[in-house]
Coordinates of C-alpha atoms and ligand atoms in Angstrom, one line a residue:
X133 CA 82.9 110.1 100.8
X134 CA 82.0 107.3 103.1
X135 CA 83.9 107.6 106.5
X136 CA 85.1 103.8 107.0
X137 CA 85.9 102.8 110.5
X138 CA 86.8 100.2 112.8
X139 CA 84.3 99.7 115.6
X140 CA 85.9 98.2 119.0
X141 CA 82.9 96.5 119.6
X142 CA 81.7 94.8 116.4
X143 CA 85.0 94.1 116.0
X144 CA 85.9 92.5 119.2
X145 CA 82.7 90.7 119.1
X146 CA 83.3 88.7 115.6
X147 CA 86.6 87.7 116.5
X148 CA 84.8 86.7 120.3
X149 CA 82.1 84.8 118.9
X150 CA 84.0 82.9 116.4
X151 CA 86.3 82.2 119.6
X152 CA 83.4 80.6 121.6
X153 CA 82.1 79.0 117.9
X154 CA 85.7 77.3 117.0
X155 CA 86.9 76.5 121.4
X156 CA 83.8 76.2 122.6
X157 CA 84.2 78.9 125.8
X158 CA 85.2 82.6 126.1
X159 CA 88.9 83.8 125.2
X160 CA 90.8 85.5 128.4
X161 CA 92.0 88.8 126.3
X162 CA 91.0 90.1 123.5
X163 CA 93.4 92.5 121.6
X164 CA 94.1 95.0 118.8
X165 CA 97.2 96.4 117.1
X166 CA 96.4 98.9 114.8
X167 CA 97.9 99.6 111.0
X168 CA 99.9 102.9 109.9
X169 CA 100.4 105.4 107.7
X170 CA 103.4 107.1 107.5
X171 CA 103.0 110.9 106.6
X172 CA 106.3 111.4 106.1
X173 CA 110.1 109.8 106.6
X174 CA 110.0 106.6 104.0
X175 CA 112.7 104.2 103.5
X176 CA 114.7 106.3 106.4
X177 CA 114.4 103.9 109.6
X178 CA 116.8 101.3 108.6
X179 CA 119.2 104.1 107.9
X180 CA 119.2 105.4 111.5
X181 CA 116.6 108.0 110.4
X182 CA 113.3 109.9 111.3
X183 CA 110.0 108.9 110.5
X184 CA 106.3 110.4 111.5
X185 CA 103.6 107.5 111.3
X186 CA 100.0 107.4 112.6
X187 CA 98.8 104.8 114.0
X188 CA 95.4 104.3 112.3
X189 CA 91.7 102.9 112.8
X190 CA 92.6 99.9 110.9
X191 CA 93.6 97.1 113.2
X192 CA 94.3 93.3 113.3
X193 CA 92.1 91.4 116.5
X194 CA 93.0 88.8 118.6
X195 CA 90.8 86.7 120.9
X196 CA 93.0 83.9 122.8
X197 CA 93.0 81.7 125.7
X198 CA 95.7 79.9 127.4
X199 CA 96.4 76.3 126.6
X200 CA 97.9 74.0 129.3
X201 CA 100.3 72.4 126.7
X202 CA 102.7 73.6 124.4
X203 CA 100.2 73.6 121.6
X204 CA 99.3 76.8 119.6
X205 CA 96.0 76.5 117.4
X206 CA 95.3 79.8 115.6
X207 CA 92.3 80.3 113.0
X208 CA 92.7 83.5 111.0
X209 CA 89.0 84.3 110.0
X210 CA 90.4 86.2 107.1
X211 CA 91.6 83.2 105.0
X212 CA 89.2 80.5 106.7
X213 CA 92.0 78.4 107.6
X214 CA 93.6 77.3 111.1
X215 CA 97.3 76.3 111.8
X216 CA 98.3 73.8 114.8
X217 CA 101.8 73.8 115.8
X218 CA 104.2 73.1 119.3
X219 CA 106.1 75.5 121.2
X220 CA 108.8 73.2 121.2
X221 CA 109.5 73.1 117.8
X222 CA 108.5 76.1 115.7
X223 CA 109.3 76.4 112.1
X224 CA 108.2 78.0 109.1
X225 CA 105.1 76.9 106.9
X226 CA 105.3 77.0 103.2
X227 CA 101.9 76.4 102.9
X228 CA 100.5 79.1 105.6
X229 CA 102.8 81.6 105.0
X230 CA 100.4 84.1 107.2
X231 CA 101.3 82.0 110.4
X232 CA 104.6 82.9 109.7
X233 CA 104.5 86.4 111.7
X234 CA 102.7 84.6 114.6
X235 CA 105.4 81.6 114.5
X236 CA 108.4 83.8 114.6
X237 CA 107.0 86.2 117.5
X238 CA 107.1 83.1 119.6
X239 CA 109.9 81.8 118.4
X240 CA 111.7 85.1 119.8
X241 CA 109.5 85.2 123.1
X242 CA 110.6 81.8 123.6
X243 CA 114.1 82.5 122.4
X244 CA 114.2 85.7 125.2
X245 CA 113.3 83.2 127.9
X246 CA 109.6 84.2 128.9
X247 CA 107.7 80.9 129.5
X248 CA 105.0 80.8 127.1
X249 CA 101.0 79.2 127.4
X250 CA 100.1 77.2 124.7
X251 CA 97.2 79.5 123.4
X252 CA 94.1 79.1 121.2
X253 CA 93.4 81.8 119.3
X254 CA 91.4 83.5 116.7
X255 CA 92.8 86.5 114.2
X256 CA 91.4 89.1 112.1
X257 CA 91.8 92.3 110.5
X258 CA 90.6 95.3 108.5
X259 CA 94.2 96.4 107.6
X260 CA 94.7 95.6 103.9
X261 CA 96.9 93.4 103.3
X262 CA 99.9 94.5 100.9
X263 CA 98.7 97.7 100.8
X264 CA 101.4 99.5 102.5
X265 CA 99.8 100.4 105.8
X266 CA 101.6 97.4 107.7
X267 CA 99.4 94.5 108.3
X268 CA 102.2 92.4 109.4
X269 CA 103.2 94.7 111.9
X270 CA 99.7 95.0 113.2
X271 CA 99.6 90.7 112.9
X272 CA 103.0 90.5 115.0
X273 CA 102.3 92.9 117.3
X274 CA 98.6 91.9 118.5
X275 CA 100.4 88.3 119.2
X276 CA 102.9 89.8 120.8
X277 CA 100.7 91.6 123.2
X278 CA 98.1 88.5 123.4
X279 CA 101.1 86.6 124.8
X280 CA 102.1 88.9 127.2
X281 CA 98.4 89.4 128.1
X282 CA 97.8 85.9 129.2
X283 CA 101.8 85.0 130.6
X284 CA 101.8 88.4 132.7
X285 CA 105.8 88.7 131.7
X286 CA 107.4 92.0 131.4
X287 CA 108.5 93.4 128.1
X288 CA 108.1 97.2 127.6
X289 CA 106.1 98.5 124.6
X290 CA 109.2 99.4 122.5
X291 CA 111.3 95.7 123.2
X292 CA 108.0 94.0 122.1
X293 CA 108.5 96.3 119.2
X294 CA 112.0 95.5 119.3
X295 CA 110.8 91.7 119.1
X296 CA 108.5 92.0 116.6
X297 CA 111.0 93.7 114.4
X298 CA 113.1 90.2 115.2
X299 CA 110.7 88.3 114.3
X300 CA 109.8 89.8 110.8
X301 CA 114.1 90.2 110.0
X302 CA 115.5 86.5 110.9
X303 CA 111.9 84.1 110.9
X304 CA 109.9 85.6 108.3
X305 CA 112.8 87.2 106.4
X306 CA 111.6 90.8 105.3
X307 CA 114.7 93.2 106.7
X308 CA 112.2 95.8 107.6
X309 CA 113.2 98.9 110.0
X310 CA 111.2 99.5 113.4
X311 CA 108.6 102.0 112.2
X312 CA 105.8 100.0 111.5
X313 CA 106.2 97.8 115.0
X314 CA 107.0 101.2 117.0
X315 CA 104.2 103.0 115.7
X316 CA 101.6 100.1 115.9
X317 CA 103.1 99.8 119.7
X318 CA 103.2 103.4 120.9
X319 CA 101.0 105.1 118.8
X320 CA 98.8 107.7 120.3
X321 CA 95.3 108.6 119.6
X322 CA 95.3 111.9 117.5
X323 CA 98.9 112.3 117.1
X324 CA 101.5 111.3 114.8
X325 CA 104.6 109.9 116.4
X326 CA 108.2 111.8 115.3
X327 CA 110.5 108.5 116.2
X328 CA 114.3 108.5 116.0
X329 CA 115.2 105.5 114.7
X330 CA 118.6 105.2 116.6
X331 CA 117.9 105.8 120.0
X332 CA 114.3 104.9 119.9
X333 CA 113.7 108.0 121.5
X334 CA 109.8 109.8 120.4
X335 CA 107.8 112.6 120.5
X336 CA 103.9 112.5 120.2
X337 CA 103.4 115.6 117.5
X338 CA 99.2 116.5 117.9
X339 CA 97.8 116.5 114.1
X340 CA 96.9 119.5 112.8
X341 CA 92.5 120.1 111.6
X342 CA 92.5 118.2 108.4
X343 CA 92.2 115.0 107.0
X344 CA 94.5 112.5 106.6
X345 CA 93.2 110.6 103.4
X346 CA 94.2 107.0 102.5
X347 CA 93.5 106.1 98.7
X348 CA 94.6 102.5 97.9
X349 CA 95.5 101.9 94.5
X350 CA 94.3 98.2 94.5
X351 CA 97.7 97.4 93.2
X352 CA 99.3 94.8 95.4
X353 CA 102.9 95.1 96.1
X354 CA 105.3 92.7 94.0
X355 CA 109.1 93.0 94.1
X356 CA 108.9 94.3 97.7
X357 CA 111.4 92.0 99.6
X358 CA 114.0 91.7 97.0
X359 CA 114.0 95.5 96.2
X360 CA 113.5 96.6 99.6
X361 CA 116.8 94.5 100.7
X362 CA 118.3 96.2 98.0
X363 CA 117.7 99.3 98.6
X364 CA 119.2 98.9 102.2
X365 CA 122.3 97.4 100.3
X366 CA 122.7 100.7 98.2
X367 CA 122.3 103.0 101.4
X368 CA 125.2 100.7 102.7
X369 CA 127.1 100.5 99.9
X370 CA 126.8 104.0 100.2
X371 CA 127.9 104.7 103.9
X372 CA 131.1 102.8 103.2
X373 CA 132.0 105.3 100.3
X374 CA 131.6 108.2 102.5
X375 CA 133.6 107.0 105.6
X376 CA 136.1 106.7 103.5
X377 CA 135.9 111.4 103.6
X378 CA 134.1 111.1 106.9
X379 CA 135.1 108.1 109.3
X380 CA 132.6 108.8 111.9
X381 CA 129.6 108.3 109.8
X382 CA 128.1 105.3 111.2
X383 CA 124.7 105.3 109.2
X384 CA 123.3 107.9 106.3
X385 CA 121.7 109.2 109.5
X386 CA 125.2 111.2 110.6
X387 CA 125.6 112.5 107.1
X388 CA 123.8 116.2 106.2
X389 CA 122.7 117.8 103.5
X390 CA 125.4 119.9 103.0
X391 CA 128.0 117.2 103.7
X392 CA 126.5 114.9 100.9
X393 CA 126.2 118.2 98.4
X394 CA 129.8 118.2 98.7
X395 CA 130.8 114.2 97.9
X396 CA 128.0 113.1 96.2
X397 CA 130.4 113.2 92.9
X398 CA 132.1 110.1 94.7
X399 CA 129.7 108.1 94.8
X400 CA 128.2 105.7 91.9
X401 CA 124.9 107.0 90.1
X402 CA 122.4 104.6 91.6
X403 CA 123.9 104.3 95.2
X404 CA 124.2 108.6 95.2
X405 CA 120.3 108.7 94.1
X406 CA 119.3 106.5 96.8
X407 CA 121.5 108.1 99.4
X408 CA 120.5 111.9 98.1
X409 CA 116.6 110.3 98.9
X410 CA 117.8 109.4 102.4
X411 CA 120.1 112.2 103.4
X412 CA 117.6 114.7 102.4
X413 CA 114.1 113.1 103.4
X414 CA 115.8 113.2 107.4
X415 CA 116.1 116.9 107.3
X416 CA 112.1 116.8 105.2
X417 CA 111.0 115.2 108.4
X418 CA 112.4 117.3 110.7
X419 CA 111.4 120.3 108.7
X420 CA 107.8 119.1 108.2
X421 CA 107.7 118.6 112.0
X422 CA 108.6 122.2 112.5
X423 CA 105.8 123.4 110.2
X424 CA 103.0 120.9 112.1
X425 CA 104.4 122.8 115.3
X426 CA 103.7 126.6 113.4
X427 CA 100.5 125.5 112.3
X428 CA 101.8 125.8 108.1
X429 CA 100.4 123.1 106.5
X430 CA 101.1 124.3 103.4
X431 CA 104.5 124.2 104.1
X432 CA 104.0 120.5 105.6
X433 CA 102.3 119.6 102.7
X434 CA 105.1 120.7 100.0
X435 CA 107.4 118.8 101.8
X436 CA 105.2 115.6 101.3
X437 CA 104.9 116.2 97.5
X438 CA 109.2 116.6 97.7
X439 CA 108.9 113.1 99.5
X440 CA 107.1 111.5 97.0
X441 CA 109.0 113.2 93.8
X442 CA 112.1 111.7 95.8
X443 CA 110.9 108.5 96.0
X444 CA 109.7 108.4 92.3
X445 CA 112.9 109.8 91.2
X446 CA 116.0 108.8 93.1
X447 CA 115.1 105.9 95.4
X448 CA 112.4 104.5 92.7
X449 CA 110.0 102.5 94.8
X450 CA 107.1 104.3 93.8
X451 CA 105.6 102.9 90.4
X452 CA 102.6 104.3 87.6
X453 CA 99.4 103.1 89.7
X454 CA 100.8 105.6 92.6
X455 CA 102.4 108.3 90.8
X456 CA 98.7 108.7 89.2
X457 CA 96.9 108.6 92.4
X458 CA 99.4 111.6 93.6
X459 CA 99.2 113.6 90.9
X460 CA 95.6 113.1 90.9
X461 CA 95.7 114.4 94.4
X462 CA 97.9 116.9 93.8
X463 CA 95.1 118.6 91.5
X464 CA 92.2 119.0 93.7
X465 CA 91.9 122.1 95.5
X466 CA 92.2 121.8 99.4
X467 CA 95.2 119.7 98.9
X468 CA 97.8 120.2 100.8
X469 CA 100.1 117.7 99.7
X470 CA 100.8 114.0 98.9
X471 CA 102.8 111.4 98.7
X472 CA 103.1 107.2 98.4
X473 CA 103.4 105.8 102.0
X474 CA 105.3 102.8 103.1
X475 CA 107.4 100.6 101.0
X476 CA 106.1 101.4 97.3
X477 CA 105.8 99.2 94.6
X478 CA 102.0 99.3 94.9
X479 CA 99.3 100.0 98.0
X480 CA 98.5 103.5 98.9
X481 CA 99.1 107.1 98.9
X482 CA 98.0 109.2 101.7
X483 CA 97.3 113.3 101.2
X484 CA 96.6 116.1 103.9
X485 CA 93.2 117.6 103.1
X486 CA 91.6 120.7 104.0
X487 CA 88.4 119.5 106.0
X488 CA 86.0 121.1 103.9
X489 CA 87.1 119.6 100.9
X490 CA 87.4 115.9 101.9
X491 CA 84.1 114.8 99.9
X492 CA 85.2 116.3 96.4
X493 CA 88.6 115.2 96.8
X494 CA 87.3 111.7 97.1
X495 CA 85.0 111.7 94.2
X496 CA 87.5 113.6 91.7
X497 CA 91.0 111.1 92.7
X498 CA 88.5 108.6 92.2
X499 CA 87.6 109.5 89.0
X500 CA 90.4 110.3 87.8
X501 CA 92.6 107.1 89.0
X502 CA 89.3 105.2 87.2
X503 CA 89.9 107.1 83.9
X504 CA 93.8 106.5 83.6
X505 CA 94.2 102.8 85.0
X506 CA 90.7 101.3 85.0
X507 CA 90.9 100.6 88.6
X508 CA 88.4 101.2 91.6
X509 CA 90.7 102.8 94.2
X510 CA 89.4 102.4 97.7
X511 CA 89.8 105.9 99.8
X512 CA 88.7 106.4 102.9
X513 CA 89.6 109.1 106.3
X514 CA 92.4 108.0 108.6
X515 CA 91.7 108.6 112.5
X516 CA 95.0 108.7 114.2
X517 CA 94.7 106.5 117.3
X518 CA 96.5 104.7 120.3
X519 CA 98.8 101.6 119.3
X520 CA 98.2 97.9 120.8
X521 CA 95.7 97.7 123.4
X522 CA 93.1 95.2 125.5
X523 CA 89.5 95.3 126.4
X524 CA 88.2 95.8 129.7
X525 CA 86.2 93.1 131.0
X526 CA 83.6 95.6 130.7
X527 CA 83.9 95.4 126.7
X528 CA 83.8 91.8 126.0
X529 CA 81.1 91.5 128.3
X530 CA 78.9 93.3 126.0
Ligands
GLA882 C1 108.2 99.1 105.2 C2 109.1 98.7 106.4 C3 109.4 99.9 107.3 C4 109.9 101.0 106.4 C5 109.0 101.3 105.2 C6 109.6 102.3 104.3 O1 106.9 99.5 105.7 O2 108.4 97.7 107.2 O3 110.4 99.5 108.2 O4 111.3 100.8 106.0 O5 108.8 100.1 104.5 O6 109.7 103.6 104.9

């Protein structure tokens, strides 16, 4: 199977050149977030929960240069189109709607107070987009950073996450949790991050030797904001049933497994499914963390295939295109397990393979995806790598 990759250079030389082509002189900074997949710990961060993403090799590149007016001119390469608009009045665009992310980050920079460059800029990526491995993160975040980059202001990593998140919740309006900014901040070069979603507190977990296989259905997620806000209404919906046996649940974070075993009769069938999904894919994370630390990835792996039959069953975001990629997967021999990351609806699945058996698990989920839906997939191996960064002088001189 053909290993895809980013390269830092090639990549920060397109987005370079087309700088100098488009502004006629060098950008100051050029920077990358990256994309994510999450191995395990879906649809729990918005509840207060666990999560263990990877930062991938997939990123989103930013070339810029400080303006000295309030002007922002941004060409994104990917859709051969530029968007012009002032500092002092930023709203959203209809018509752009992928200048939306970089409108509401500095809308919020702007709202926190940091005095902000006009900037020219150019943007691309390699992260799919609606695929389920976060581009908009990636887009938000490699602003973000760009900004900071040329202003010099203070912002730690995790409030420019915080930011980010902001941004995508009240200006673009997708009520997303803080994974996918966290991870695409913080993320660490082979290692997954193990994040508490209420304190914010992490742990870098190393990755075991195997591969960490992406295999994109091609199906582009539809229904994903509407659904997705209504999931997070259920898992509410749901919290306020329970406090009503156990006041000092704040989220479906405080609630265990047993706990919910016991009062899951009070609770309406839809609202007890998704909550059941919640509840008990916490204690999968912190159990799968526990086998990645023993070295059993077979136990790891069985805990992604309980994610996934969760997901398909009680939360249902996962839909046919995905469930036949994973059970595809779940076929091959070297598997260890597999799962639909991010959202659902569509996008991609990602499995834990043996090393050895990486090529023939490509060719034979291929095949078989081909046979049931009529659908190239793409599928390629993830590196785990270190979130938002800048190049050196050095770099961009090459
Ligand atoms: C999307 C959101 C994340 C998270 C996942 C589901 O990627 O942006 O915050 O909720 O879905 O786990």
């Amino acid at each position: 199977m053909k290993r895809e990759r980013s390269n830092v250079r090639r990549e920060a030389s397109e987005v370079r050149h087309k700088f100098v082509e488009i502004f006629g002189g060098e950008p100051v900074a050029v920077v990358w977030a990256p994309g994510r997949v999450n191995l395990i710990g879906e649809h729990t961060d918005y509840n207060d929960g666990y999560v263990l993403p990877v930062a991938i090799d997939r990123n989103v590149w930013v070339a810029a240069s400080p303006r000295w007016d309030r002007q922002v001119v941004i060409h994104a390469l990917d859709f051969n189109e530029s968007v012009i608009f002032s500092l002092d009045h930023i709203e959203r665009d209809e018509a752009r709607p992928w200048s939306n992310y970089q409108r509401g980050v500095a809308y919020f920079l702007e709202e926190q107070g940091f005095d902000l460059p006009g900037l020219n800029a150019v943007i691309a990526g390699d992260v799919p987009i609606g695929s389920g491995l976060s581009s908009s993160a990636a887009v938000e975040v490699s602003m973000a950073y760009a900004w900071q980059v040329l202003a010099g202001f203070e912002l730690s990593r995790v409030d420019l996450a915080l930011l980010c998140q902001r941004a995508e919740n009240d200006f673009v309006g997708m009520k997303c949790g803080i994974m996918d900014q966290f991870v695409a901040a913080m993320g660490r070069r082979g290692h997954a991050l193990l994040i508490d979603c209420r304190s914010l507190e992490y742990q870098i977990i190393p990755l075991p030797r195997a591969a960490i296989v992406v295999a994109d259905t091609m199906k582009r997620r539809g229904l994903v904001d509407s659904e997705y806000n209504a999931r997070r209404r259920e898992c509410e919906e749901g919290v306020r049933i329970l406090q009503q046996y156990l006041p000092e649940v704040r989220t479906l974070r405080d609630v265990s497994v047993r706990e919910f075993a016991e009062l899951e009769g009070r609770l309406p069938e839809k609202v007890r499914q998704r909550c059941r999904h919640v509840v008990c894919e916490n204690e999968r994370v912190l159990e799968s963390v526990a086998a990645l630390r023993a070295g059993n990835l077979a136990a790891f792996g069985r805990l992604m295939n309980e994610s996934h039959i969760s997901l398909r069953e009680d939360y249902e975001v996962s839909c046919p295109e995905l469930d036949i990629m994973v059970e595809a997967a779940w076929k091959v021999k070297g598997i260890y397990g597999s799962r639909m990351t991010g959202a659902g609806f569509g996008g991609c699945t990602v499995s834990l393979v043996a090393e050895g058996a990486v090529e023939d698990f490509g060719v034979k989920v291929a095949a078989a995806y081909q046979k049931a839906t009529g659908i190239v997939p793409k599928i390629y191996v993830c590196r785990a790598e270190d979130g938002v960064s800048k190049l050196s002088g050095q770099l961009l001189a090459c």
